JSON list of C-alpha atoms in Angstrom, two decimals:
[
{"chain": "A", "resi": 1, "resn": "UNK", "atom": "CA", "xyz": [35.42, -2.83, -15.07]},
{"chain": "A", "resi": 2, "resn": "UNK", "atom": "CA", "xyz": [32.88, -2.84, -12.18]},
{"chain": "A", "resi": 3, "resn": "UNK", "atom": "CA", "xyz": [32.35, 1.06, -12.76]},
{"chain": "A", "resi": 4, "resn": "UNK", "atom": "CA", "xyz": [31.95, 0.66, -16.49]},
{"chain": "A", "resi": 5, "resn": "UNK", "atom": "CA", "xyz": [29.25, -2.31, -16.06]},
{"chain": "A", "resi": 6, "resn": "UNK", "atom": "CA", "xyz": [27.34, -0.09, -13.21]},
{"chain": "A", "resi": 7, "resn": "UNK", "atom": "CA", "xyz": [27.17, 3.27, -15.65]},
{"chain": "A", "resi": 8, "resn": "UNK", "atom": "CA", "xyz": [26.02, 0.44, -18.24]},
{"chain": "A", "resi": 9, "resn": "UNK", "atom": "CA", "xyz": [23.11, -0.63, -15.67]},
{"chain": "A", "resi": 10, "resn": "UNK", "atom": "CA", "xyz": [22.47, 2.89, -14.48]},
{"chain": "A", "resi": 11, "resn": "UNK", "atom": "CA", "xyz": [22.02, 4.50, -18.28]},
{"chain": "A", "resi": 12, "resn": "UNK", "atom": "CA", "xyz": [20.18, 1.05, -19.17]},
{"chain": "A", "resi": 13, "resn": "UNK", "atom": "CA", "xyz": [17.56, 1.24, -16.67]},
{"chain": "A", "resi": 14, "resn": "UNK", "atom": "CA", "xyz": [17.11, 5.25, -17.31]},
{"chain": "A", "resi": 15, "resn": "UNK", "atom": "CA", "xyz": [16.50, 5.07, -20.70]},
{"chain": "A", "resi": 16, "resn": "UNK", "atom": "CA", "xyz": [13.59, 1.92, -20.01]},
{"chain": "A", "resi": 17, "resn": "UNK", "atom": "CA", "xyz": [12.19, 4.10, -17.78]},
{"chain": "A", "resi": 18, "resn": "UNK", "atom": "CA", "xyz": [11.84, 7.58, -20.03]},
{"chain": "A", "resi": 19, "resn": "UNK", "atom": "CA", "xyz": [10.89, 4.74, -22.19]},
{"chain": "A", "resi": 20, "resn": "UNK", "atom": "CA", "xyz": [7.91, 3.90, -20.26]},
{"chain": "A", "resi": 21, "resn": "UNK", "atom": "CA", "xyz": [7.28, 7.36, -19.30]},
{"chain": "A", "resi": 22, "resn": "UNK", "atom": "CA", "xyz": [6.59, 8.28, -23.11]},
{"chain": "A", "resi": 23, "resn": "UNK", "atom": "CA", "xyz": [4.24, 5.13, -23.23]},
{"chain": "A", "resi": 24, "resn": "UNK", "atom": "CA", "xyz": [2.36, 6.65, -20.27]},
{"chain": "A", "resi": 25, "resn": "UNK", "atom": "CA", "xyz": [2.98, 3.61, -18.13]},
{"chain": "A", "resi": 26, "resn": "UNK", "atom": "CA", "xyz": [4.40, 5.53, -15.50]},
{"chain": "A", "resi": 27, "resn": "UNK", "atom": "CA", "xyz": [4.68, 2.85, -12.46]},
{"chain": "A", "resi": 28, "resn": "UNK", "atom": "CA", "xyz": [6.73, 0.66, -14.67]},
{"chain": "A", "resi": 29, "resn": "UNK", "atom": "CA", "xyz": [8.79, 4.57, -15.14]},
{"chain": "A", "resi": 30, "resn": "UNK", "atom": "CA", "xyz": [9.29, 4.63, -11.41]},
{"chain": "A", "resi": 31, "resn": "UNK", "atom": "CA", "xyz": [10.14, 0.88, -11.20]},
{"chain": "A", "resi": 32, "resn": "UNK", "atom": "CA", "xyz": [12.89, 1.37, -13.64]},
{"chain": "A", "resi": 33, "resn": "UNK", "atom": "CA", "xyz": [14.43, 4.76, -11.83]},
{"chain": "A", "resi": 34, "resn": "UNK", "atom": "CA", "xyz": [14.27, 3.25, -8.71]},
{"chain": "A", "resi": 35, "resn": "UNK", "atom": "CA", "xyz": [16.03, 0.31, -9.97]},
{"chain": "A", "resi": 36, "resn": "UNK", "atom": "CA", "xyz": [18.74, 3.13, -11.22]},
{"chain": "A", "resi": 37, "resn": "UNK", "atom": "CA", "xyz": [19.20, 4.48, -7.91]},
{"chain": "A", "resi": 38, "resn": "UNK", "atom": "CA", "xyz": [21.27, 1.38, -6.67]},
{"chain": "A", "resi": 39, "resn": "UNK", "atom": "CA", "xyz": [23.80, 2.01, -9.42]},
{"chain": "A", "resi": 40, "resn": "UNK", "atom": "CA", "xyz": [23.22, 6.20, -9.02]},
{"chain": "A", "resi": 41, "resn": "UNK", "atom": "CA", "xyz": [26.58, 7.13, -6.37]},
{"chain": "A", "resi": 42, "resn": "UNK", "atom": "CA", "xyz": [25.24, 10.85, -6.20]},
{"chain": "A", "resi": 43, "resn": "UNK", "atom": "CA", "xyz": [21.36, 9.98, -6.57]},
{"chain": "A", "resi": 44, "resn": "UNK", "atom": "CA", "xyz": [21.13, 13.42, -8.53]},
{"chain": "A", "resi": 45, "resn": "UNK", "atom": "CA", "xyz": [19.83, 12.82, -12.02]},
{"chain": "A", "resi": 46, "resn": "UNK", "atom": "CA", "xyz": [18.36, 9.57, -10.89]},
{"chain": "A", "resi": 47, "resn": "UNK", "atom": "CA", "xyz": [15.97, 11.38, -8.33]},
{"chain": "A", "resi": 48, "resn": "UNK", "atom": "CA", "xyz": [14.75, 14.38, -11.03]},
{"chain": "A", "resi": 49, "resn": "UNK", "atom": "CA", "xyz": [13.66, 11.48, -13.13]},
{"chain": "A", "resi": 50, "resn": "UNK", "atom": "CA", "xyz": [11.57, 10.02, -10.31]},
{"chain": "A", "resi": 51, "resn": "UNK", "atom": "CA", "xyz": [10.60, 13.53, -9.33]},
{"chain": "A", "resi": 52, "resn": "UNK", "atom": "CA", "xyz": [9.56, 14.31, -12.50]},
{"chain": "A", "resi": 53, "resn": "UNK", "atom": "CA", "xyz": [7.67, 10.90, -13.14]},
{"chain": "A", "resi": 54, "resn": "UNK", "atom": "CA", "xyz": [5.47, 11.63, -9.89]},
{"chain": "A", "resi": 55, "resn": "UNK", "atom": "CA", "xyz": [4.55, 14.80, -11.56]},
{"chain": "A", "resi": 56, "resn": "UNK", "atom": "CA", "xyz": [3.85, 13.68, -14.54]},
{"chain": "A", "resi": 57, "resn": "UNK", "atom": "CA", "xyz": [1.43, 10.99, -12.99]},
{"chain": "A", "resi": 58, "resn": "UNK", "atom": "CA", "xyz": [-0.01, 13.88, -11.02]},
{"chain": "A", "resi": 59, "resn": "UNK", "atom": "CA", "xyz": [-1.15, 15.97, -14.25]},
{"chain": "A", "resi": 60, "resn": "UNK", "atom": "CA", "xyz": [-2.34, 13.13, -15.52]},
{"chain": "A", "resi": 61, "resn": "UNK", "atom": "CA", "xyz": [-4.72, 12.12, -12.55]},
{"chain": "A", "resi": 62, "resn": "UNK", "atom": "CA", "xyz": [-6.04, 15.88, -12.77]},
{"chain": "A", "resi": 63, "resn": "UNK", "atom": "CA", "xyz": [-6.27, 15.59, -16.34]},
{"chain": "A", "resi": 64, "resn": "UNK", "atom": "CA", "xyz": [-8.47, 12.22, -16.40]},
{"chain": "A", "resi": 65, "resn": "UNK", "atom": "CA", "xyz": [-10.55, 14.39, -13.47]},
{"chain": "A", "resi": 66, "resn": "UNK", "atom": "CA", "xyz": [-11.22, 17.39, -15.39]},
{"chain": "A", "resi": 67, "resn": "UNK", "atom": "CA", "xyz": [-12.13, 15.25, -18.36]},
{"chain": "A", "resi": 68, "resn": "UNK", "atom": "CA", "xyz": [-14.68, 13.13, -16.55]},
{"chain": "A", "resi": 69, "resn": "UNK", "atom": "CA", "xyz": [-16.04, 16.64, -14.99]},
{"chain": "A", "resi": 70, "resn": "UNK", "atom": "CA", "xyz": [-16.40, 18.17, -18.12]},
{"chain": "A", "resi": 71, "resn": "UNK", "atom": "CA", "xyz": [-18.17, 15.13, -19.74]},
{"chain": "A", "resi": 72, "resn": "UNK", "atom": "CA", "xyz": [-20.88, 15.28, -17.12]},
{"chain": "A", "resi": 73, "resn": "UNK", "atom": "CA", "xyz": [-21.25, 19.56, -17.93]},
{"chain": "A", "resi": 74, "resn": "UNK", "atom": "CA", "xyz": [-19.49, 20.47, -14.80]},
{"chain": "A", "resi": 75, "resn": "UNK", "atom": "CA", "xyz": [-17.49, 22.88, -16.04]},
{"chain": "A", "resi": 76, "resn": "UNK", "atom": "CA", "xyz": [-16.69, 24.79, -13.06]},
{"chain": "A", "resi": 77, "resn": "UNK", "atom": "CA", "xyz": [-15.30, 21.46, -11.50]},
{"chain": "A", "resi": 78, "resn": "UNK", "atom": "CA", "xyz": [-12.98, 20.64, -14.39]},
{"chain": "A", "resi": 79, "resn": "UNK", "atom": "CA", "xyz": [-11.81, 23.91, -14.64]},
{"chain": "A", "resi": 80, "resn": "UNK", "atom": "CA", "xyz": [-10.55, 23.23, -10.86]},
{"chain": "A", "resi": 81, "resn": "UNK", "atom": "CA", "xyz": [-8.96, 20.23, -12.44]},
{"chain": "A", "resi": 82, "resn": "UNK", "atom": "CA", "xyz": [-7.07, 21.88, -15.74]}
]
């Protein structure tokens, strides 16, 4: 059934986009869950992924920050980022 093949879709593109999360490629992540969202009737689980994604990408931006800080002895700067 139509219902059946959109679940398929919907679960399909989810689990390519964890997928991508765990490879820390997380625009391809977001690609993928947005994707989901077409075939997502209450847009629930779909958008906690996303939400979650745009965290994760978040941590990661400070944690890239606080690194480059710290390499150049600025501790009090990275500590800002951490």
């Amino acid at each position: 059934s139509i219902e059946e093949e959109e679940s398929f879709k919907k679960k399909t593109l989810i689990n390519l986009g964890m997928a991508y999360c765990l490879d820390a490629e997380h625009d391809s992540a977001l690609q993928q869950f947005k994707k989901a969202q077409e075939f997502d009737s209450d847009g629930n689980f779909v958008k906690q992924c996303i939400d979650y994604t745009e965290i994760l990408m978040k941590a990661f931006q400070l944690k890239a920050e606080g690194d480059c800080h710290f390499a150049k002895g600025e501790i009090e700067k990275a500590k800002e980022c951490y």
